[in-house]
Short mmCIF file of C-alpha atoms in Angstrom, two decimals:
data_model
loop_
_atom_site.label_atom_id
_atom_site.label_comp_id
_atom_site.label_asym_id
_atom_site.label_seq_id
_atom_site.Cartn_x
_atom_site.Cartn_y
_atom_site.Cartn_z
CA ALA A 26 81.53 141.94 128.25
CA TYR A 27 81.47 140.47 124.89
CA GLY A 28 77.53 140.95 124.79
CA ILE A 29 76.73 138.10 127.07
CA ARG A 30 73.86 138.63 129.35
CA LEU A 31 72.39 136.33 132.20
CA MET A 32 69.00 134.93 131.81
CA VAL A 33 67.37 132.40 134.39
CA ALA A 34 65.03 129.25 134.22
CA ALA A 35 62.21 130.40 136.18
CA ASP A 36 59.18 128.69 137.57
CA PHE A 37 56.00 129.92 136.11
CA ALA A 38 54.19 128.92 139.60
CA LEU A 39 56.76 131.05 141.84
CA PRO A 40 53.84 133.38 142.97
CA HIS A 41 51.91 130.51 144.19
CA SER A 42 54.84 128.80 146.22
CA ALA A 43 55.81 132.30 147.43
CA GLY A 44 52.59 132.70 149.50
CA ILE A 45 50.12 134.43 147.03
CA GLY A 46 48.16 131.12 146.65
CA THR A 47 47.80 131.42 142.69
CA ALA A 48 50.05 132.05 139.69
CA ASP A 49 47.03 133.06 137.64
CA PRO A 50 48.30 135.46 134.95
CA LEU A 51 45.46 137.76 135.04
CA ASP A 52 45.51 138.02 139.01
CA PRO A 53 46.60 141.81 139.83
CA ALA A 54 48.59 140.28 143.09
CA VAL A 55 50.45 137.91 140.51
CA GLN A 56 51.35 140.75 138.13
CA ARG A 57 52.62 142.88 141.01
CA TRP A 58 54.57 140.00 142.48
CA TRP A 59 56.44 139.74 139.17
CA GLN A 60 56.82 143.16 138.62
CA LYS A 61 58.50 143.85 141.87
CA ARG A 62 60.87 140.73 141.34
CA ALA A 63 62.07 142.37 138.13
CA GLU A 64 62.65 145.61 139.85
CA GLU A 65 64.84 143.61 142.61
CA ILE A 66 66.52 141.66 140.23
CA TYR A 67 67.49 144.93 137.97
CA GLY A 68 68.26 146.50 141.02
CA LEU A 69 71.37 144.14 141.21
CA ILE A 70 72.07 143.11 137.77
CA PRO A 71 71.36 145.95 135.38
CA ASP A 72 72.11 143.82 132.30
CA PHE A 73 70.02 141.03 133.43
CA GLY A 74 68.65 139.35 130.30
CA GLY A 75 65.22 137.85 131.32
CA VAL A 76 63.69 134.82 132.04
CA VAL A 77 62.84 131.24 130.26
CA ILE A 78 59.71 129.50 131.08
CA LYS A 79 58.66 125.90 130.74
CA ALA A 80 55.02 125.91 131.53
CA ASP A 81 52.03 123.38 131.36
CA SER A 82 54.78 121.07 130.28
CA GLU A 83 55.48 117.60 131.78
CA PHE A 84 53.29 117.70 134.77
CA ARG A 85 54.50 121.37 135.60
CA PRO A 86 51.77 124.17 136.28
CA GLY A 87 51.07 127.07 133.71
CA PRO A 88 48.34 129.22 132.49
CA HIS A 89 46.27 126.36 131.24
CA THR A 90 46.05 125.55 135.11
CA TYR A 91 43.87 128.75 135.74
CA GLY A 92 42.11 128.59 132.31
CA ARG A 93 44.33 131.04 130.73
CA SER A 94 46.33 130.78 127.32
CA HIS A 95 50.04 130.71 126.70
CA SER A 96 50.24 134.32 125.17
CA GLN A 97 48.52 135.48 128.33
CA GLY A 98 50.87 133.91 130.53
CA ALA A 99 54.09 134.85 128.49
CA ASN A 100 52.54 138.60 127.95
CA MET A 101 52.14 139.05 131.85
CA LEU A 102 55.81 138.18 132.37
CA ALA A 103 57.10 140.34 129.43
CA ARG A 104 55.20 143.45 130.71
CA ALA A 105 57.19 142.95 134.10
CA PHE A 106 60.58 142.79 132.45
CA ARG A 107 60.35 144.53 129.39
CA PRO A 108 60.38 148.03 131.26
CA HIS A 109 64.06 147.21 131.89
CA GLY A 110 64.89 145.86 128.52
CA GLY A 111 64.50 142.13 129.54
CA TYR A 112 62.78 139.16 127.52
CA VAL A 113 60.78 136.28 128.09
CA ILE A 114 61.98 133.02 126.23
CA TRP A 115 58.64 130.89 126.20
CA ARG A 116 59.36 126.91 125.52
CA CYS A 117 56.99 125.54 123.32
CA PHE A 118 57.40 121.77 124.75
CA VAL A 119 53.96 121.50 125.30
CA TYR A 120 52.06 118.11 124.63
CA ASN A 121 49.99 115.68 126.49
CA CYS A 122 52.08 113.48 128.59
CA LYS A 123 49.15 111.53 129.89
CA GLN A 124 48.28 109.84 126.72
CA ASP A 125 46.50 106.20 126.85
CA TRP A 126 48.70 104.04 124.39
CA ARG A 127 45.28 102.54 122.97
CA ASP A 128 44.38 106.07 121.93
CA HIS A 129 45.57 106.16 118.29
CA ALA A 130 43.85 109.44 117.37
CA ILE A 131 46.47 111.83 119.52
CA ASP A 132 49.67 112.17 117.74
CA ARG A 133 52.45 113.94 119.84
CA PRO A 134 54.12 115.50 117.07
CA LYS A 135 51.01 117.45 116.40
CA ALA A 136 50.93 119.08 119.69
CA ALA A 137 53.24 122.28 119.46
CA PHE A 138 51.63 123.42 116.29
CA GLU A 139 48.16 122.82 117.30
CA GLN A 140 48.99 124.69 120.93
CA TYR A 141 50.64 127.83 119.50
CA ALA A 142 50.16 128.08 115.83
CA PRO A 143 46.64 129.78 116.23
CA MET A 144 47.99 132.45 118.60
CA ASP A 145 49.95 134.07 115.88
CA GLY A 146 50.39 137.94 116.57
CA THR A 147 49.16 137.67 120.22
CA PHE A 148 52.56 137.63 121.88
CA ASP A 149 54.22 140.86 123.15
CA ALA A 150 57.31 142.07 121.20
CA HIS A 151 59.65 140.95 124.39
CA VAL A 152 58.27 137.26 123.91
CA ILE A 153 60.31 134.67 122.02
CA LEU A 154 58.99 131.23 121.21
CA GLN A 155 61.48 128.69 121.78
CA ILE A 156 60.90 125.89 119.51
CA LYS A 157 62.56 122.48 119.32
CA ASN A 158 64.31 121.61 115.88
CA GLY A 159 61.99 118.68 115.68
CA PRO A 160 58.45 118.11 116.46
CA TYR A 161 59.40 115.16 119.12
CA ASP A 162 62.35 115.55 121.51
CA PHE A 163 65.78 115.59 119.96
CA GLN A 164 65.48 112.12 118.55
CA THR A 165 68.30 110.75 116.28
CA ARG A 166 66.74 112.00 113.33
CA GLU A 167 63.59 114.06 112.88
CA PRO A 168 62.05 116.56 110.41
CA VAL A 169 62.03 120.21 110.88
CA SER A 170 59.30 121.22 113.09
CA PRO A 171 56.25 122.54 111.53
CA LEU A 172 55.88 125.28 114.05
CA LEU A 173 59.23 126.76 112.87
CA TYR A 174 57.67 127.26 109.30
CA ALA A 175 54.68 128.99 110.97
CA MET A 176 53.67 131.94 112.95
CA PRO A 177 55.18 134.73 110.90
CA ASN A 178 54.04 137.42 113.17
CA THR A 179 55.69 135.87 116.17
CA GLU A 180 59.51 135.99 117.37
CA LYS A 181 60.92 132.63 117.31
CA ALA A 182 64.01 130.86 118.26
CA LEU A 183 65.58 127.72 117.07
CA GLU A 184 66.14 125.36 119.87
CA LEU A 185 68.89 122.82 119.61
CA GLN A 186 70.29 120.25 121.97
CA LEU A 187 74.17 119.57 122.22
CA ALA A 188 73.57 117.35 125.20
CA GLN A 189 73.17 114.21 123.69
CA GLU A 190 70.27 112.95 125.58
CA TYR A 191 68.90 110.29 122.73
CA THR A 192 72.03 110.73 120.49
CA GLY A 193 74.61 108.63 122.54
CA GLN A 194 74.94 110.27 126.25
CA GLN A 195 78.44 111.79 125.08
CA ILE A 196 79.63 108.06 125.66
CA ASP A 197 78.83 107.16 121.73
CA LEU A 198 80.58 109.92 119.24
CA TYR A 199 77.79 112.00 117.41
CA TYR A 200 79.14 115.34 115.53
CA MET A 201 76.22 117.65 115.15
CA PRO A 202 76.85 120.35 112.56
CA PRO A 203 75.66 117.88 109.53
CA MET A 204 72.49 118.10 111.09
CA TRP A 205 72.21 121.71 111.68
CA GLN A 206 73.26 122.40 108.21
CA GLU A 207 70.11 120.20 107.06
CA ILE A 208 68.05 122.09 109.46
CA THR A 209 69.23 125.40 108.10
CA ARG A 210 68.71 124.09 104.27
CA ASP A 211 65.31 122.93 104.86
CA LEU A 212 63.98 125.99 106.88
CA LEU A 213 65.10 128.86 104.32
CA PRO A 214 63.71 131.10 104.00
CA PHE A 215 61.67 130.42 107.15
CA LYS A 216 64.94 130.44 109.60
CA PRO A 217 64.25 132.23 112.89
CA ARG A 218 66.44 135.40 113.74
CA HIS A 219 67.22 133.66 117.32
CA ILE A 220 68.97 130.23 118.24
CA CYS A 221 69.28 128.58 121.56
CA ALA A 222 70.81 125.36 122.64
CA VAL A 223 70.55 122.89 125.65
CA SER A 224 74.27 122.81 126.72
CA ASN A 225 76.63 119.69 126.90
CA LEU A 226 78.55 120.84 129.73
CA GLY A 227 78.87 118.77 133.02
CA ARG A 228 81.00 117.97 135.96
CA ASP A 229 83.79 116.07 134.05
CA ASP A 230 87.17 117.40 134.18
CA ASN A 231 86.73 117.83 130.35
CA TRP A 232 83.53 119.67 130.56
CA THR A 233 81.69 117.32 128.17
CA GLY A 234 82.31 113.59 128.76
CA HIS A 235 83.74 112.54 125.58
CA ASP A 236 86.71 114.78 124.72
CA LEU A 237 85.48 114.96 120.98
CA ALA A 238 82.03 116.18 122.18
CA GLN A 239 83.61 119.50 122.79
CA ALA A 240 83.62 120.03 118.98
CA ASN A 241 79.83 120.06 119.22
CA LEU A 242 80.03 122.90 121.71
CA PHE A 243 82.84 124.92 119.63
CA SER A 244 80.93 124.29 116.27
CA TYR A 245 77.69 125.65 117.96
CA GLY A 246 79.25 128.90 118.69
CA LEU A 247 80.36 129.48 115.31
CA PHE A 248 76.83 128.31 113.79
CA ALA A 249 74.98 130.85 116.36
CA TRP A 250 77.30 133.57 115.39
CA ARG A 251 77.04 133.18 111.61
CA GLY A 252 74.11 131.28 111.21
CA GLN A 253 75.50 128.60 109.01
CA THR A 254 78.09 125.71 109.37
CA ALA A 255 81.23 125.49 107.39
CA ASP A 256 83.02 122.56 106.21
CA ASP A 257 86.25 123.49 107.99
CA ASP A 258 84.45 123.89 111.49
CA ALA A 259 85.72 120.65 112.43
CA ASP A 260 89.38 120.94 111.00
CA TRP A 261 89.40 124.38 113.25
CA TRP A 262 88.43 122.70 116.46
CA ILE A 263 90.85 119.74 115.81
CA ARG A 264 93.87 121.95 115.23
CA LEU A 265 92.96 124.00 118.54
CA SER A 266 92.72 120.86 120.58
CA TYR A 267 95.24 118.57 118.88
CA GLY A 268 97.57 120.37 116.86
CA SER A 269 98.33 120.47 113.16
CA ASN A 270 99.80 116.98 112.59
CA PRO A 271 98.22 115.89 109.09
CA VAL A 272 97.41 112.33 110.00
CA VAL A 273 95.59 113.53 113.39
CA LEU A 274 93.94 116.21 111.33
CA SER A 275 92.65 113.79 108.40
CA THR A 276 91.47 110.85 110.86
CA LEU A 277 89.84 112.95 113.47
CA ARG A 278 87.85 114.87 110.45
CA ALA A 279 86.73 111.67 108.86
CA MET A 280 85.72 110.23 112.36
CA LEU A 281 83.66 113.36 113.26
CA LEU A 282 82.07 113.55 109.71
CA ARG A 283 80.85 110.09 109.70
CA SER A 284 79.84 109.60 113.47
CA ARG A 285 76.42 110.76 113.06
CA ALA A 286 75.77 108.20 110.28
CA VAL A 287 77.22 105.54 112.27
CA TYR A 288 75.07 106.28 115.43
CA GLU A 289 72.11 106.52 113.35
CA SER A 290 72.71 103.01 111.62
CA TYR A 291 72.60 101.06 114.85
CA THR A 292 69.84 102.99 116.69
CA ALA A 293 67.10 104.73 114.41
CA PRO A 294 66.23 103.02 111.05
CA LEU A 295 64.67 105.66 108.87
CA ALA A 296 63.67 108.36 111.75
CA LEU A 297 62.09 105.56 113.81
CA GLY A 298 62.78 106.88 117.43
CA TRP A 299 62.17 106.08 121.06
CA MET A 300 63.88 102.85 121.41
CA VAL A 301 66.21 103.80 124.25
CA HIS A 302 65.76 102.80 128.08
CA PRO A 303 63.58 105.31 129.38
CA ASP A 304 65.57 105.70 132.65
CA SER A 305 69.08 106.32 131.02
CA HIS A 306 67.98 107.24 127.54
CA TYR A 307 71.02 105.02 126.52
CA GLY A 308 71.01 101.63 125.06
CA PRO A 309 68.48 99.71 122.97
CA ASN A 310 64.82 98.89 124.78
CA PRO A 311 62.51 98.96 121.74
CA GLU A 312 59.42 98.83 123.88
CA GLY A 313 60.64 100.49 126.65
CA TYR A 314 58.25 103.71 125.52
CA GLU A 315 55.62 101.59 124.15
CA TYR A 316 52.86 101.43 126.57
CA ASP A 317 53.72 104.73 128.72
CA LYS A 318 51.79 107.88 128.71
CA TRP A 319 54.62 109.91 127.00
CA GLY A 320 53.11 109.53 123.32
CA THR A 321 56.26 107.54 121.79
CA TYR A 322 54.78 104.57 120.06
CA LEU A 323 56.36 102.40 117.31
CA ARG A 324 53.05 100.28 116.72
CA THR A 325 54.89 97.30 115.89
CA ASP A 326 52.94 94.16 114.65
CA GLY A 327 53.40 91.04 112.62
CA ARG A 328 52.88 93.09 109.49
CA ALA A 329 54.27 96.58 109.78
CA VAL A 330 55.67 99.23 111.90
CA GLY A 331 55.42 103.05 112.35
CA ILE A 332 52.43 105.33 112.19
CA ASP A 333 50.71 106.70 109.63
CA ARG A 334 51.32 110.79 109.95
CA SER A 335 50.00 111.38 106.27
CA SER A 336 47.02 113.36 105.29
CA ARG A 337 45.37 109.77 105.19
CA GLY A 338 46.37 109.09 108.74
CA THR A 339 47.04 111.39 111.95
CA GLY A 340 46.95 114.46 109.44
CA PHE A 341 50.37 115.73 110.89
CA THR A 342 51.79 116.28 107.37
CA LEU A 343 49.06 119.11 107.09
CA GLN A 344 50.87 121.33 109.36
CA TYR A 345 53.65 121.91 106.95
CA PRO A 346 53.62 124.45 104.01
CA GLU A 347 52.14 122.93 100.76
CA ALA A 348 55.48 121.93 99.13
CA LEU A 349 56.86 120.17 102.27
CA ARG A 350 53.25 118.42 102.67
CA ARG A 351 53.23 116.97 99.25
CA ARG A 352 56.82 115.59 99.73
CA TYR A 353 56.25 114.30 102.98
CA ASP A 354 52.61 112.98 102.43
CA SER A 355 53.59 109.83 100.26
CA PRO A 356 56.23 107.17 100.91
CA HIS A 357 57.26 107.34 97.23
CA THR A 358 58.11 111.02 97.63
CA CYS A 359 59.08 111.34 101.25
CA PRO A 360 62.87 111.41 101.88
CA GLN A 361 64.02 107.82 102.76
CA GLU A 362 65.79 108.87 105.80
CA LEU A 363 62.40 109.93 107.28
CA LEU A 364 60.25 107.26 105.91
CA LEU A 365 59.20 105.91 109.48
CA PHE A 366 58.52 109.05 110.66
CA PHE A 367 55.87 110.02 108.55
CA HIS A 368 54.58 106.27 107.36
CA ARG A 369 53.46 102.84 108.50
CA LEU A 370 54.99 100.42 106.32
CA PRO A 371 54.88 96.81 105.55
CA PHE A 372 58.05 94.77 106.29
CA ASP A 373 58.16 93.67 102.87
CA HIS A 374 58.00 97.39 101.44
CA VAL A 375 60.64 97.77 98.79
CA LEU A 376 62.95 100.48 99.11
CA PRO A 377 64.26 102.37 95.81
CA ASP A 378 67.59 100.23 96.09
CA GLY A 379 65.52 97.01 95.81
CA ARG A 380 65.82 96.00 99.29
CA THR A 381 63.06 95.25 101.63
CA LEU A 382 62.35 97.21 104.69
CA ILE A 383 62.91 94.43 107.07
CA GLN A 384 66.28 93.71 105.14
CA TYR A 385 67.17 97.25 105.38
CA ILE A 386 66.77 97.06 109.14
CA TYR A 387 68.91 93.94 109.31
CA ASP A 388 71.48 95.32 107.05
CA THR A 389 71.98 98.73 108.86
CA ARG A 390 72.23 97.18 112.24
CA PHE A 391 75.12 94.97 111.15
CA GLU A 392 76.67 97.88 109.22
CA GLY A 393 76.15 100.24 112.46
CA ALA A 394 78.14 97.84 114.68
CA LEU A 395 81.09 97.67 111.98
CA GLY A 396 81.19 101.46 111.92
CA ALA A 397 81.59 101.71 115.62
CA GLU A 398 84.34 99.08 115.45
CA ALA A 399 86.09 101.17 112.75
CA LEU A 400 85.88 104.44 115.04
CA LEU A 401 87.57 102.36 117.67
CA ARG A 402 90.42 101.23 115.20
CA ASP A 403 91.01 104.61 113.78
CA TRP A 404 91.17 106.16 117.17
CA GLU A 405 93.67 103.49 118.33
CA SER A 406 95.61 104.38 115.24
CA LEU A 407 96.63 107.77 116.59
CA GLU A 408 98.28 106.39 119.58
CA GLY A 409 101.10 108.54 120.32
CA LEU A 410 100.12 111.25 118.28
CA ILE A 411 97.33 112.31 121.00
CA PRO A 412 98.10 113.53 124.61
CA GLU A 413 98.13 110.12 126.46
CA GLU A 414 95.46 111.26 129.06
CA SER A 415 93.35 112.22 126.01
CA PHE A 416 93.93 109.04 124.03
CA ARG A 417 93.06 106.86 127.20
CA HIS A 418 89.91 108.37 128.31
CA THR A 419 88.77 108.87 124.68
CA ARG A 420 89.65 105.14 123.72
CA GLU A 421 87.42 104.06 126.79
CA ARG A 422 84.47 105.60 125.28
CA PHE A 423 85.14 104.24 122.06
CA VAL A 424 84.95 100.59 123.35
CA ARG A 425 81.85 101.58 125.36
CA GLN A 426 80.31 102.65 122.31
CA LEU A 427 81.22 99.39 120.56
CA GLN A 428 79.70 97.37 122.92
CA ASN A 429 76.67 99.63 122.83
CA ALA A 430 76.40 99.37 119.02
CA CYS A 431 76.71 95.66 119.24
CA GLU A 432 73.71 95.62 121.73
CA TRP A 433 71.45 97.76 119.52
CA ARG A 434 72.21 95.62 116.43
CA ASP A 435 71.47 92.34 118.33
CA VAL A 436 68.46 93.51 120.30
CA LEU A 437 66.76 95.44 117.50
CA ASN A 438 67.29 92.59 114.89
CA ASN A 439 65.78 90.30 117.22
CA TYR A 440 63.02 92.25 117.95
CA PHE A 441 61.90 93.00 114.25
CA TRP A 442 62.78 89.45 113.57
CA ARG A 443 60.21 88.29 116.15
CA PHE A 444 57.26 90.62 114.50
CA SER A 445 58.11 90.17 111.12
CA GLY A 446 59.28 86.48 111.11
CA ILE A 447 61.35 87.26 108.08
CA PRO A 448 64.88 85.98 108.07
CA ASP A 449 67.94 87.69 107.29
CA GLU A 450 68.44 86.98 103.53
CA ARG A 451 72.33 87.13 103.97
CA GLY A 452 71.89 84.33 106.68
CA ARG A 453 73.71 86.51 109.58
CA ARG A 454 73.15 85.57 112.93
CA ILE A 455 70.03 86.80 114.72
CA TYR A 456 69.28 85.91 118.29
#
C-alpha cells in the first residue's frame, strides 16, 4: 500500500556466520547462499525491496576482507535479488578508522571519493550507492560530498540524517530543511535520483524525544516526495500539530527557522566539527576525538587551527568539479561558513567583516548562548496556547539546551583562549 516496500539492513558476512566459513563474493557457495536466501524471502514477502549493506566500514567485514572490490561485493548481492525485483543499497561510509593521529597525510574526507569514484560504471543496474550529504559524518556543517558530483554512470542516493547525532541529540532544537535546501542548491544539476535518511524515531511517547523534532520527520517526507523544500513546510507542520493560532504559528516558525543558526553558533565555528563527547556525541569536548583513530582532527596549536584541505594541502578540494575547486581552494573565495573545513588559519586571520578569527569564535559562542536563552523565552511565551503536556515536556528540553549552550560557550572559549593566548577584545569573562 502507498508504494511502501520493506527493506532490511543485512550483514555482508552472514554466509560466514551461517557456516560456510567465508563471505567471499566470488565464492560459488556464497553466491548460492545469497540466491537461496533471496528465494526464501520473496516466497514470504513478494514485494520485498532488497537489502541495505554497510561493508568494510568501522571494523565490519566486507569485500576487502577477501581482496575483492566493492563493486564485486555489491554486484554479487544484486544478482541474487534482481530476478525478484529487489535492490542493493550499498552504503559508501568507508574510511580508515585505524588512523594514527600523527599521520598528516591521510585525510578522512577524501576516503569515499578515493574508494568509489574509480569504480564508476562497474556496478550492476540494481545497485544504488548511498552517499552521505557531507564527506565526514553528519556534522553541524559540511560541504556537499564530492562523491555526489562524481560517478555519472552509477545510481546514487543522497543520504541525510534526521537523527540529531551531532546536532543536539533531539535535546537541542535543530530544524533541518534549510540545510537540505542548501544541499539541493549546491548539487544542481548533479542531484541524485534517490534519497534516504537515518530516521529520528525512537521509543519516546512522542517518537522523536523533542516535540519540535517531529517537524524534521514531516518535512523530510515532503522533501523526499517533491525533491525540494518549501518556505511554508514549517507552517504546515505547526498547523497540524498546534493549530492555527497566529501567535503560535509566527512564534514557532521563527524558532524553527533560526534554530540551526543558534545551534551552529555555539558549537561549530566556520564548520569546525567533532568537538563533542565521543561517547554521547553531545556536549563540548574539543579534544575528545583529537588523538583517536577516527581521523577527526582539529590540529589546534598556539598559532592556528584547522587542516589545509586545499590543492596545496591534503588535496581534498581537487575531488570537486573545477568551479567548486576554485571556489573552495582559497580562503579568500571559500564561503565563510566553510572556512575552517577547508583551511588552516591563524587566529589573527582577518575575516571580511574586520574581525579576527579568534574574535569571531568568541563572539559567536556568546551569541549562541544568548540565542538558546531566547528560544527558551519564546517557548515560555506560549504557555496557555500549547497543550500542557507538550509545553512542559518541551520547556524541559529548552532548559537543557540553554545549559548545553552555556557549557559550549565556556568550554570552547576557554579552549581557544588557552591555545591562542589572545583575550576577548570586549572583555567578557573567559574561564
